[in-house]
Coordinates of N, CA, C and O in Angstrom, one line a residue:
M178 N -0.1 -6.4 -1.5 CA 0.9 -6.5 -0.4 C 0.9 -7.9 0.3 O 1.9 -8.3 0.7
L179 N -0.2 -8.5 0.3 CA -0.3 -9.8 0.9 C 0.3 -10.9 0.0 O 0.5 -12.0 0.5
S180 N 0.5 -10.6 -1.2 CA 1.0 -11.6 -2.2 C 2.5 -11.6 -2.3 O 3.1 -12.5 -3.0
V181 N 3.2 -10.7 -1.6 CA 4.7 -10.7 -1.7 C 5.2 -12.0 -1.1 O 4.8 -12.4 0.0
P182 N 6.1 -12.7 -1.7 CA 6.5 -14.0 -1.3 C 7.3 -14.1 0.0 O 7.5 -15.1 0.5
F183 N 7.7 -13.0 0.6 CA 8.4 -13.0 1.9 C 7.5 -13.1 3.1 O 8.0 -13.2 4.2
L184 N 6.2 -13.0 2.9 CA 5.3 -13.1 4.1 C 5.0 -14.6 4.4 O 4.7 -15.3 3.4
P185 N 5.1 -15.0 5.6 CA 4.9 -16.4 6.0 C 3.4 -16.8 5.6 O 2.5 -16.0 5.7
P186 N 3.2 -18.0 5.1 CA 1.9 -18.4 4.6 C 0.8 -18.3 5.7 O -0.3 -17.9 5.3
K187 N 1.1 -18.6 6.9 CA 0.0 -18.4 8.0 C -0.4 -17.0 8.1 O -1.6 -16.7 8.2
I188 N 0.5 -16.1 8.1 CA 0.2 -14.6 8.2 C -0.6 -14.2 7.0 O -1.5 -13.4 7.1
R189 N -0.2 -14.7 5.8 CA -0.9 -14.3 4.6 C -2.3 -14.8 4.6 O -3.2 -14.1 4.2
K190 N -2.5 -16.0 5.1 CA -3.9 -16.6 5.1 C -4.8 -15.8 6.1 O -5.9 -15.5 5.8
V191 N -4.2 -15.5 7.3 CA -5.0 -14.7 8.3 C -5.3 -13.3 7.7 O -6.4 -12.8 7.9
G192 N -4.3 -12.7 7.1 CA -4.4 -11.4 6.5 C -5.5 -11.3 5.5 O -6.3 -10.4 5.4
M193 N -5.6 -12.3 4.6 CA -6.6 -12.4 3.6 C -8.0 -12.6 4.2 O -8.9 -12.0 3.8
S194 N -8.1 -13.4 5.2 CA -9.3 -13.6 5.9 C -9.8 -12.4 6.6 O -11.0 -12.0 6.4
L195 N -8.9 -11.7 7.2 CA -9.3 -10.4 7.9 C -9.7 -9.4 6.8 O -10.7 -8.6 7.1
L196 N -9.1 -9.4 5.7 CA -9.4 -8.4 4.6 C -10.8 -8.7 4.1 O -11.6 -7.7 3.9
V197 N -11.2 -9.9 3.9 CA -12.5 -10.3 3.4 C -13.6 -9.9 4.4 O -14.6 -9.3 4.1
V198 N -13.3 -10.2 5.7 CA -14.3 -9.9 6.8 C -14.4 -8.3 6.9 O -15.6 -7.8 7.0
R199 N -13.3 -7.6 6.8 CA -13.4 -6.2 6.9 C -14.2 -5.6 5.7 O -15.1 -4.7 5.9
I200 N -14.0 -6.1 4.5 CA -14.7 -5.6 3.4 C -16.2 -5.8 3.5 O -17.0 -5.0 3.3
L201 N -16.6 -7.1 4.0 CA -18.0 -7.4 4.1 C -18.7 -6.5 5.2 O -19.8 -6.0 5.0
I202 N -18.0 -6.4 6.3 CA -18.6 -5.6 7.4 C -18.8 -4.1 7.0 O -19.9 -3.6 7.1
F203 N -17.8 -3.5 6.5 CA -17.9 -2.1 6.1 C -18.8 -1.9 4.9 O -19.4 -0.8 4.8
A204 N -18.8 -2.8 4.0 CA -19.7 -2.7 2.8 C -21.2 -2.7 3.3 O -22.0 -1.9 2.9
V205 N -21.5 -3.6 4.2 CA -22.9 -3.7 4.7 C -23.2 -2.4 5.5 O -24.3 -1.9 5.3
L206 N -22.3 -2.0 6.3 CA -22.6 -0.7 7.1 C -22.7 0.5 6.2 O -23.6 1.3 6.4
A207 N -21.9 0.6 5.2 CA -22.0 1.7 4.3 C -23.3 1.7 3.5 O -23.9 2.8 3.3
F208 N -23.7 0.6 3.0 CA -24.9 0.5 2.2 C -26.2 0.6 3.1 O -27.2 1.2 2.7
A209 N -26.1 0.1 4.3 CA -27.3 0.1 5.2 C -27.5 1.5 5.7 O -28.7 1.9 5.8
T210 N -26.5 2.2 6.0 CA -26.6 3.6 6.6 C -26.5 4.7 5.6 O -26.9 5.8 5.9
I211 N -26.0 4.4 4.5 CA -25.7 5.4 3.4 C -24.9 6.5 4.0 O -25.2 7.7 3.9
D212 N -23.8 6.2 4.7 CA -23.0 7.1 5.4 C -21.5 7.0 4.9 O -21.0 5.8 4.9
F213 N -20.9 8.1 4.6 CA -19.5 8.0 4.1 C -18.5 7.8 5.2 O -17.4 7.4 4.9
L214 N -18.9 7.9 6.4 CA -18.0 7.7 7.5 C -17.4 6.3 7.6 O -16.2 6.1 7.9
F215 N -18.2 5.3 7.3 CA -17.8 3.9 7.3 C -16.7 3.7 6.2 O -15.8 2.9 6.4
I216 N -16.9 4.3 5.1 CA -15.9 4.2 4.0 C -14.6 4.8 4.4 O -13.5 4.3 4.2
T217 N -14.7 6.0 5.1 CA -13.5 6.6 5.6 C -12.7 5.8 6.6 O -11.5 5.6 6.6
I218 N -13.5 5.2 7.5 CA -12.9 4.3 8.6 C -12.2 3.1 7.9 O -11.1 2.7 8.3
D219 N -12.9 2.5 7.0 CA -12.4 1.3 6.3 C -11.1 1.7 5.5 O -10.1 0.9 5.5
T220 N -11.1 2.8 4.9 CA -9.9 3.2 4.1 C -8.7 3.5 5.1 O -7.6 3.1 4.8
A221 N -9.0 4.1 6.2 CA -8.0 4.4 7.2 C -7.4 3.1 7.7 O -6.2 2.9 7.8
I222 N -8.3 2.1 8.1 CA -7.8 0.9 8.6 C -7.0 0.1 7.5 O -5.9 -0.4 7.8
G223 N -7.5 0.2 6.3 CA -6.8 -0.5 5.2 C -5.4 0.0 5.0 O -4.4 -0.7 4.9
Y224 N -5.3 1.3 4.9 CA -4.0 2.0 4.6 C -3.0 1.8 5.8 O -1.9 1.5 5.6
L225 N -3.6 2.0 7.0 CA -2.7 1.9 8.2 C -2.3 0.5 8.5 O -1.1 0.2 8.8
A226 N -3.2 -0.4 8.5 CA -2.9 -1.8 8.8 C -2.1 -2.5 7.7 O -1.1 -3.1 8.0
Y227 N -2.6 -2.4 6.5 CA -2.0 -3.2 5.5 C -0.8 -2.5 4.8 O 0.3 -3.0 4.8
C228 N -1.0 -1.3 4.3 CA 0.1 -0.6 3.6 C 1.2 -0.2 4.5 O 2.4 -0.4 4.2
L229 N 0.8 0.4 5.6 CA 1.9 0.9 6.5 C 2.5 -0.3 7.3 O 3.7 -0.4 7.3
G230 N 1.7 -1.1 7.8 CA 2.2 -2.3 8.6 C 3.1 -3.2 7.8 O 4.2 -3.5 8.1
L231 N 2.5 -3.6 6.6 CA 3.3 -4.5 5.8 C 4.5 -3.8 5.1 O 5.5 -4.4 4.8
G232 N 4.3 -2.5 4.8 CA 5.4 -1.8 4.2 C 6.6 -1.7 5.2 O 7.7 -1.9 4.8
I233 N 6.3 -1.5 6.5 CA 7.4 -1.5 7.4 C 8.0 -2.9 7.6 O 9.2 -3.0 7.7
Y234 N 7.2 -3.9 7.6 CA 7.6 -5.3 7.7 C 8.6 -5.6 6.6 O 9.7 -6.1 6.8
Y235 N 8.2 -5.4 5.3 CA 9.0 -5.7 4.2 C 10.3 -4.8 4.1 O 11.3 -5.3 3.7
W236 N 10.2 -3.6 4.5 CA 11.3 -2.7 4.5 C 12.4 -3.2 5.5 O 13.5 -3.3 5.2
R237 N 11.9 -3.7 6.7 CA 12.8 -4.3 7.7 C 13.4 -5.6 7.2 O 14.5 -6.0 7.6
K238 N 12.7 -6.3 6.3 CA 13.2 -7.6 5.7 C 14.2 -7.3 4.6 O 14.8 -8.3 4.1
G239 N 14.5 -6.1 4.3 CA 15.5 -5.8 3.3 C 15.0 -5.3 2.0 O 15.8 -5.1 1.1
L240 N 13.7 -5.2 1.8 CA 13.1 -4.7 0.5 C 13.0 -3.2 0.6 O 12.0 -2.7 1.1
N241 N 14.0 -2.5 0.2 CA 14.1 -1.1 0.3 C 13.0 -0.3 -0.5 O 12.7 0.8 -0.2
S242 N 12.5 -1.0 -1.5 CA 11.4 -0.3 -2.3 C 10.2 0.0 -1.5 O 9.5 0.9 -1.8
F243 N 10.0 -0.7 -0.4 CA 8.8 -0.5 0.4 C 8.9 0.7 1.3 O 7.9 1.2 1.9
K244 N 10.0 1.4 1.4 CA 10.1 2.6 2.2 C 9.3 3.7 1.5 O 8.7 4.5 2.2
Y245 N 9.2 3.6 0.2 CA 8.3 4.6 -0.5 C 6.9 4.4 -0.2 O 6.1 5.4 -0.2
M246 N 6.5 3.2 0.0 CA 5.1 2.9 0.5 C 4.8 3.5 1.8 O 3.8 4.1 2.1
V247 N 5.8 3.4 2.7 CA 5.7 3.9 4.1 C 5.6 5.5 4.0 O 4.8 6.1 4.6
Y248 N 6.5 6.0 3.2 CA 6.5 7.5 3.0 C 5.1 8.0 2.4 O 4.6 9.0 2.9
G249 N 4.6 7.2 1.5 CA 3.3 7.6 1.0 C 2.2 7.6 2.0 O 1.3 8.5 2.0
I250 N 2.2 6.6 2.9 CA 1.2 6.6 4.0 C 1.4 7.8 5.0 O 0.4 8.4 5.4
I251 N 2.6 8.1 5.3 CA 2.9 9.2 6.1 C 2.4 10.5 5.5 O 1.8 11.4 6.2
V252 N 2.6 10.7 4.2 CA 2.1 11.8 3.5 C 0.5 11.9 3.5 O -0.1 12.9 3.6
L253 N -0.1 10.7 3.5 CA -1.5 10.6 3.5 C -2.3 10.9 4.8 O -3.4 11.3 4.8
V254 N -1.6 10.7 5.9 CA -2.2 10.9 7.2 C -2.9 12.3 7.4 O -4.0 12.3 7.9
P255 N -2.3 13.4 7.0 CA -2.9 14.7 7.2 C -4.3 14.8 6.4 O -5.1 15.5 6.8
S256 N -4.4 14.0 5.3 CA -5.6 14.0 4.6 C -6.8 13.6 5.4 O -7.9 14.1 5.2
I257 N -6.6 12.7 6.3 CA -7.7 12.2 7.2 C -8.2 13.3 8.0 O -9.5 13.5 8.1
F258 N -7.3 14.1 8.6 CA -7.8 15.2 9.5 C -8.4 16.3 8.7 O -9.3 17.0 9.1
I259 N -7.8 16.6 7.5 CA -8.3 17.7 6.6 C -9.8 17.4 6.2 O -10.6 18.2 6.3
F260 N -10.0 16.1 5.9 CA -11.3 15.7 5.5 C -12.3 15.7 6.6 O -13.4 16.2 6.5
L261 N -11.9 15.0 7.7 CA -12.9 14.9 8.8 C -13.1 16.2 9.6 O -14.2 16.4 10.1
L262 N -12.1 17.0 9.7 CA -12.3 18.3 10.4 C -12.8 19.4 9.5 O -13.0 20.6 9.9
K263 N -13.0 19.1 8.2 CA -13.5 20.0 7.2 C -12.7 21.3 7.1 O -13.3 22.4 7.2
I264 N -11.4 21.1 6.9 CA -10.5 22.3 6.8 C -10.6 22.7 5.4 O -10.1 22.0 4.5
N265 N -11.1 23.9 5.1 CA -11.2 24.5 3.8 C -10.2 25.7 3.6 O -10.5 26.8 4.2
P266 N -9.1 25.5 2.9 CA -8.2 26.6 2.8 C -8.7 27.8 2.0 O -8.3 28.9 2.3
H267 N -9.6 27.6 1.1 CA -10.1 28.6 0.2 C -11.4 28.2 -0.3 O -11.8 27.1 -0.4
I268 N -12.2 29.2 -0.7 CA -13.5 28.9 -1.3 C -13.5 28.1 -2.5 O -14.4 27.3 -2.8
W269 N -12.4 28.3 -3.3 CA -12.3 27.5 -4.6 C -11.4 26.3 -4.5 O -11.0 25.6 -5.4
F270 N -10.8 26.1 -3.3 CA -9.9 25.0 -3.0 C -10.3 24.4 -1.6 O -9.7 24.7 -0.6
N271 N -11.3 23.6 -1.6 CA -11.9 23.1 -0.3 C -11.2 21.9 0.1 O -10.2 21.4 -0.4
K272 N -11.8 21.2 1.2 CA -11.2 20.0 1.8 C -11.1 18.9 0.8 O -10.1 18.1 0.8
N273 N -12.1 18.8 -0.1 CA -12.0 17.7 -1.1 C -10.8 17.8 -2.0 O -10.1 16.9 -2.3
D274 N -10.6 19.1 -2.5 CA -9.5 19.3 -3.4 C -8.2 19.1 -2.7 O -7.3 18.4 -3.3
L275 N -8.0 19.6 -1.5 CA -6.7 19.4 -0.8 C -6.5 17.9 -0.5 O -5.4 17.4 -0.7
S276 N -7.5 17.2 -0.1 CA -7.4 15.8 0.2 C -7.0 15.0 -1.1 O -6.1 14.1 -1.0
H277 N -7.6 15.4 -2.2 CA -7.2 14.7 -3.4 C -5.8 15.0 -3.9 O -5.2 14.2 -4.6
V278 N -5.4 16.2 -3.7 CA -4.0 16.5 -4.0 C -3.0 15.7 -3.2 O -2.1 15.1 -3.7
I279 N -3.3 15.5 -1.9 CA -2.5 14.7 -1.1 C -2.6 13.2 -1.5 O -1.6 12.5 -1.5
I280 N -3.7 12.8 -1.9 CA -3.9 11.4 -2.3 C -3.1 11.2 -3.6 O -2.5 10.1 -3.8
A281 N -3.1 12.2 -4.5 CA -2.3 12.0 -5.7 C -0.8 11.9 -5.4 O -0.1 11.1 -6.1
I282 N -0.3 12.7 -4.4 CA 1.1 12.5 -4.0 C 1.3 11.1 -3.5 O 2.4 10.5 -3.8
T283 N 0.4 10.6 -2.7 CA 0.5 9.3 -2.1 C 0.6 8.2 -3.2 O 1.4 7.3 -3.2
I284 N -0.3 8.4 -4.2 CA -0.3 7.4 -5.3 C 1.0 7.5 -6.1 O 1.5 6.4 -6.5
T285 N 1.7 8.6 -6.2 CA 3.0 8.7 -6.8 C 4.0 7.9 -6.0 O 4.8 7.2 -6.6
F286 N 4.0 8.0 -4.7 CA 4.9 7.2 -3.8 C 4.6 5.8 -4.0 O 5.5 4.9 -4.1
F287 N 3.3 5.4 -4.1 CA 3.0 4.0 -4.3 C 3.6 3.5 -5.6 O 4.1 2.4 -5.7
Y288 N 3.4 4.3 -6.7 CA 4.0 3.9 -8.0 C 5.5 3.7 -7.9 O 6.0 2.7 -8.5
I289 N 6.2 4.6 -7.3 CA 7.6 4.5 -7.1 C 8.0 3.2 -6.4 O 8.9 2.5 -6.8
S290 N 7.2 2.9 -5.4 CA 7.5 1.7 -4.6 C 7.3 0.4 -5.4 O 8.1 -0.5 -5.4
V291 N 6.2 0.4 -6.2 CA 5.9 -0.8 -7.0 C 7.0 -0.9 -8.1 O 7.5 -2.0 -8.4
R292 N 7.3 0.2 -8.7 CA 8.3 0.1 -9.8 C 9.7 -0.3 -9.3 O 10.3 -1.2 -9.9
N293 N 10.1 0.2 -8.1 CA 11.3 -0.2 -7.5 C 11.3 -1.7 -7.0 O 12.3 -2.4 -7.1
Y294 N 10.1 -2.1 -6.6 CA 10.0 -3.5 -6.1 C 10.2 -4.5 -7.3 O 10.8 -5.5 -7.2
K295 N 9.6 -4.1 -8.4 CA 9.7 -4.9 -9.6 C 11.2 -5.0 -10.0 O 11.7 -6.1 -10.3
L296 N 11.9 -3.9 -10.0 CA 13.4 -4.0 -10.3 C 14.1 -4.8 -9.3 O 15.0 -5.6 -9.6
E297 N 13.8 -4.6 -8.0 CA 14.5 -5.2 -6.9 C 14.2 -6.8 -7.0 O 15.1 -7.6 -6.8
K298 N 13.0 -7.1 -7.3 CA 12.6 -8.6 -7.4 C 13.4 -9.2 -8.6 O 13.9 -10.3 -8.5
K299 N 13.5 -8.5 -9.7 CA 14.2 -9.0 -10.9 C 15.6 -9.3 -10.6 O 16.2 -10.3 -10.9
Q300 N 16.3 -8.3 -9.9 CA 17.7 -8.4 -9.5 C 17.9 -9.6 -8.5 O 18.8 -10.3 -8.6
L301 N 17.0 -9.7 -7.6 CA 17.0 -10.8 -6.6 C 16.9 -12.2 -7.3 O 17.7 -13.1 -7.0
V302 N 16.0 -12.3 -8.2 CA 15.8 -13.6 -9.0 C 17.0 -13.9 -9.8 O 17.5 -15.0 -9.9
Q303 N 17.6 -12.9 -10.5 CA 18.8 -13.1 -11.3 C 20.0 -13.5 -10.4 O 20.7 -14.4 -10.8
T304 N 20.1 -12.9 -9.2 CA 21.2 -13.3 -8.3 C 21.0 -14.7 -7.9 O 22.0 -15.5 -7.9
I305 N 19.8 -15.1 -7.5 CA 19.6 -16.5 -7.1 C 19.8 -17.5 -8.2 O 20.4 -18.5 -8.0
A306 N 19.4 -17.1 -9.4 CA 19.6 -18.0 -10.6 C 21.1 -18.2 -10.9 O 21.5 -19.3 -11.2
R307 N 21.8 -17.1 -10.8 CA 23.3 -17.2 -11.0 C 23.9 -18.1 -10.0 O 24.8 -19.0 -10.3
R308 N 23.5 -18.0 -8.7 CA 24.1 -18.7 -7.6 C 23.7 -20.2 -7.7 O 24.5 -21.1 -7.5
N309 N 22.4 -20.5 -8.0 CA 21.9 -21.9 -8.0 C 22.1 -22.6 -9.3 O 22.3 -23.8 -9.3
Y310 N 22.0 -21.9 -10.4 CA 22.1 -22.6 -11.7 C 23.2 -22.2 -12.6 O 23.4 -22.8 -13.7
G311 N 24.0 -21.2 -12.2 CA 25.1 -20.8 -13.0 C 24.8 -19.9 -14.1 O 25.6 -19.3 -14.8
S312 N 23.5 -19.7 -14.4 CA 23.1 -18.9 -15.5 C 21.6 -18.4 -15.3 O 20.9 -19.1 -14.7
E313 N 21.3 -17.3 -15.8 CA 19.9 -16.8 -15.7 C 19.0 -17.4 -16.7 O 17.8 -17.4 -16.5
K314 N 19.5 -18.1 -17.7 CA 18.7 -18.6 -18.8 C 17.8 -19.7 -18.3 O 16.7 -20.0 -18.9
K315 N 18.2 -20.5 -17.3 CA 17.5 -21.6 -16.9 C 16.3 -21.2 -15.9 O 15.5 -22.0 -15.6
Y316 N 16.4 -20.0 -15.4 CA 15.4 -19.6 -14.4 C 14.6 -18.4 -15.0 O 15.1 -17.4 -15.4
K317 N 13.3 -18.6 -15.2 CA 12.5 -17.6 -15.9 C 11.9 -16.7 -14.9 O 11.3 -17.1 -13.9
F318 N 11.9 -15.4 -15.2 CA 11.3 -14.4 -14.3 C 10.1 -13.9 -15.0 O 10.0 -13.6 -16.1
Y319 N 9.0 -13.8 -14.2 CA 7.7 -13.3 -14.7 C 7.5 -11.8 -14.3 O 7.5 -11.5 -13.2

């Protein structure tokens, strides 16, 4: 999410720095206390700050593929409460199972978002190439 070219370089640099600091802090806390709570908090911060925040930012910038990223995070939010409040719908379908089903749905939304972004980016590059160079052949898309 931080590598998308529409993010200003200063914000990208600050975001990467915060990401590294966050990883180091929560890794040390998780290993020192051997408590899963820190991993849960780190995951919640990561999804809400980076995926939801940057997803909304890019969606407002005109990249419609990121709306699926936002939808995925909205679908994921109930999983936090299911897991932390230990809501067990059935003896053979407990909180872990329900949370993982929700996570699988979220991953599907993420996949749709990335797939659509790739198509959107390719179309954008082709449009810019036609406008600037008169042909797509002179401008290579990776």
